[in-house]
Each structure stands twice: as C-alpha cells, then as structure tokens.
Amino acid sequence: MTIDRTVPRELLKPGADGRFGEFGGRFVPETLVPACEELEKAFDLAWNDSLFRTELSDLLREYAGRPSILTECHNLGRQLGIRLILKREDLNHTGSHKINSVLGQGLLAKKMGKKRIIAETGAGQHGVAAATAAALLGLECKVYMGAVDVERQSLNVFRMKLLGAEVEAVNSGSRTLKDAVNEAMRDWVASVESSYYAIGSVMGPHPYPFMVRQFQSVIGQEARQQFRAICDGKDPDLVVACVGGGSNAMGIFSGFIDADTRLIGVEPAGGAAVGRGVPGVVHGMKSYLMQDEHGQVQEAHSISAGLDYPGVGPEHSYLASVGRAEYPSVNDDEVIAGFALLARSEGIIPALECAHAVAWITKEAPKIQGQTVLMNLSGRGDKDVAQMMTILGESLGK
Ligand SMILES: *Cc1c(COP(=O)(O)O)cnc(C)c1O
C-alpha cells in the first residue's frame, strides 16, 4: 500500500448514513433505529452546547485529572536513536483513556433522562470505567461480560461490584467480548426507554464511532499543543498508538490528521482486523473484520485481553483504505519484550495494549533514526502484572 500523507487533511463528520467512506453505517434491527436516531440528535445538541462542554471539561479536569502530561523517554530514546515522547493517558483516574469516553457518555445519558447505563466489557477495563462514571453521576449500571472473561478477570469483576454495578456473565457463543456486545445490544432493545448503552470504543452503529472519537479527541488536542511547546513548534514525525477497537488511537490521531505526521495504529498479530481482515458487517457497522473462508467472524487472539477483538472501528478502516494511516502488527513475544523494556528503561510499566506500540517502535527504530515519535500510553500496567509474573517471573532473576 502506498502512503499518501496528504489525504485526507481533515476529520470526517459522517453523513446522515453514518459512513466514513464506505465504512461505518447503521446495521441494526428495526427496533434500534429510533434509539440510534435519538442518540445522534442528543449528542449533536450536547456537543454544540457550551454548557455541556463546560460541564464535561470540568469533570475531565477535576475528576479524571486532565490534562495528561507528556513525558520524554530520554533513556529509551537514546538507546533507539530517536526522540520518544509519551502521552500519559495511564495517569488518568482509573488508569486509562477509557474515562474520557464514559464521562462524556454518562453526562449525555443524564441529559437524555436515562436512569441506567448498559455496558459490555472484555478484560473489564471499560466495565470498570462505566461503573465509575455511573457511581459518580448517580446512574444504575449493568455490565455484560463473557463468562470466560469473568473467570479470567475476577479482580475487575469485584471492582465493578464494589462500584455498585451489576455484572452479568454471558454464556452464549465463545463466551467472550463479542458475545457480551450481542447481549448488551439485546438488553438495549428491550430497555431503550430507560437505558443508555455506553459502547467502549469507536465501534458499533452510527453515531457511536463518531461520538466516541469526539469524546476521545481531547487526547489529540492536548498532545498537539503540548508537543509543539516542547519541540520548537514542530509536529512529531510519527504518532503511534495501539488499536483494539481503536478509540485511544482515534483520540490521538484526530489531533494530527492535518499535520505532516505519519499515523501508525499497531494491531496484535492475532487480531489484525485492518492488516488481515476483509470488509464485513458486525455489531452494527461495516468495517474490516477477521473472517474465515465462510464469512464467519473469527476469534481474535492476543496476549492482551483489551485487544482481543476481531473487528476495528470504521474510521480506521477508512483511514487505512485512503492511505492516511498505517496498521502494522506485532506478535506476543515482541509485546512482552516491549512491556519489560519500558519498565526497565523508563520506570513506567505500560498496559499490555500499549506495549504493542512500544514493540513496534523498537522494531522500526533502525528505519526512523533521528525522528520524533509521539506514542499514546493508553493505560498503566498494574492490571497485567499478575499475568506477566507467570510469563516473565523466572527470567528476571533474583
Ligand atoms: C481498552 C484498552 C485499549 C483498547 O481499546 P481502544 O478502543 O483500541 O483504545 C487500549 N489500551 C488500554 C489501556 C485499554 O484499557
């Protein structure tokens, strides 16, 4: 694929059909069309309402701890022969970028008069964030989680309960994230009058991919200004982020779409929706999707549960198709090495998700000598320490 960094130079606002190019749209049962339309209108009003925007930015500042800082990695940068700067989303309340979206969606739910939030979760990070926002804003919260994930992530299940949420284990299908999404959508169909469905990434039927990108765009807006302030008014040569559904990546990409900056979304080799997928329809949207030869959705496999998703947000499919962003992948061994490398060299333990970005940068370093790289550190690694202990434990020595 040839990379033409000159198109597009602006962010797309999807049209009434909710498309980014051919991707996106609204592939939902008849009963959900009015709910999507109601949400689209409510978001449009809120996003253009200075009162709502002030309320949201106050919450982001006083509750989530924004703006998040930039940290230059002097040690690792020197080792790799590049200038490496991190956007520290790991320092937000609850430890990742997910709080940006759930505070926005929670406030919107209240504005719409909803009393209850529904959420799906894989590893539990979005479930914890949704439960947090619900507790803060006085909303009921129900989280759907695959039974396999409930077992694997018992600590996050307890966190959600501690925050007052109800967690329902989903026993259909492969009993993981994509089944939890199906179940959450079923609940939404049945309870749409009273309930708001908070999707965890830039995915699902229109307006979700657009709305969640707008809520996450605070990352890119801050980062552009902050980067220019420390780099003589220049923009970075590369912006790098990991891609599961793609919300942290879209958040930071959105600030640099019109810059002369390469945008890199790093996928896990076992869930490379853009890299290895073909266009298909899942969870209300058309996007690149990992499918088998019969068109069945394939299971994704990644060391990091947060990237275990066979699809990707439609805006990424669009950016890939027009050559504005690149989507390489890294394997689990490279991710483990990246995880340990950032910890050792900078004293920062990354989430396994963003260790994918570290891994790609490390691998690519010989080809980008002397360049400036801004990496989105989407979350902290505390949640992954137990898992890494079983993998790395012995090798670390005494
Ligand atoms: C959930 C999560 C991701 C993956 O979601 P995106 O929508 O692709 O950003 C990445 N990093 C962290 C820390 C997460 O919790």
PDB file of C-alpha atoms in Angstrom, residues 17 41 45 54-55 63 128 155-156 179 187 223 225 234 240 268 288-289 304-305 312 323 326 364 374:
ATOM      1  CA  ASP A  17     -25.921   7.451   6.700  1.00  0.00           C
ATOM      2  CA  LYS A  41     -29.697  14.122  17.885  1.00  0.00           C
ATOM      3  CA  LEU A  45     -27.142  19.098  20.612  1.00  0.00           C
ATOM      4  CA  THR A  54     -18.017  23.121  30.123  1.00  0.00           C
ATOM      5  CA  GLU A  55     -19.551  20.515  32.414  1.00  0.00           C
ATOM      6  CA  TYR A  63     -12.240  14.093  38.355  1.00  0.00           C
ATOM      7  CA  VAL A 128     -14.829  -0.559  35.467  1.00  0.00           C
ATOM      8  CA  LEU A 155     -10.431  -8.664  40.216  1.00  0.00           C
ATOM      9  CA  ASN A 156     -12.135  -6.343  37.726  1.00  0.00           C
ATOM     10  CA  ASP A 179     -20.916 -12.288  22.816  1.00  0.00           C
ATOM     11  CA  ASP A 187     -30.785  -5.569  26.689  1.00  0.00           C
ATOM     12  CA  ALA A 223      -0.996  16.452  22.673  1.00  0.00           C
ATOM     13  CA  GLN A 225      -0.215  21.806  21.731  1.00  0.00           C
ATOM     14  CA  LYS A 234       7.060  21.361  15.328  1.00  0.00           C
ATOM     15  CA  VAL A 240       1.917   5.719  17.324  1.00  0.00           C
ATOM     16  CA  PRO A 268      -1.868  -7.596  17.611  1.00  0.00           C
ATOM     17  CA  TYR A 288     -12.504  -4.570   8.275  1.00  0.00           C
ATOM     18  CA  LEU A 289     -13.121  -7.803  10.092  1.00  0.00           C
ATOM     19  CA  SER A 304      -3.690  -8.524  25.907  1.00  0.00           C
ATOM     20  CA  ALA A 305      -7.389  -9.093  26.552  1.00  0.00           C
ATOM     21  CA  VAL A 312     -11.989  -2.425  14.314  1.00  0.00           C
ATOM     22  CA  GLY A 323      -3.652   5.527   2.945  1.00  0.00           C
ATOM     23  CA  GLU A 326      -0.747   2.587   8.578  1.00  0.00           C
ATOM     24  CA  GLU A 364      11.098   0.124  13.487  1.00  0.00           C
ATOM     25  CA  LEU A 374       4.817  10.606  19.962  1.00  0.00           C
TER      26      LEU A 374
END
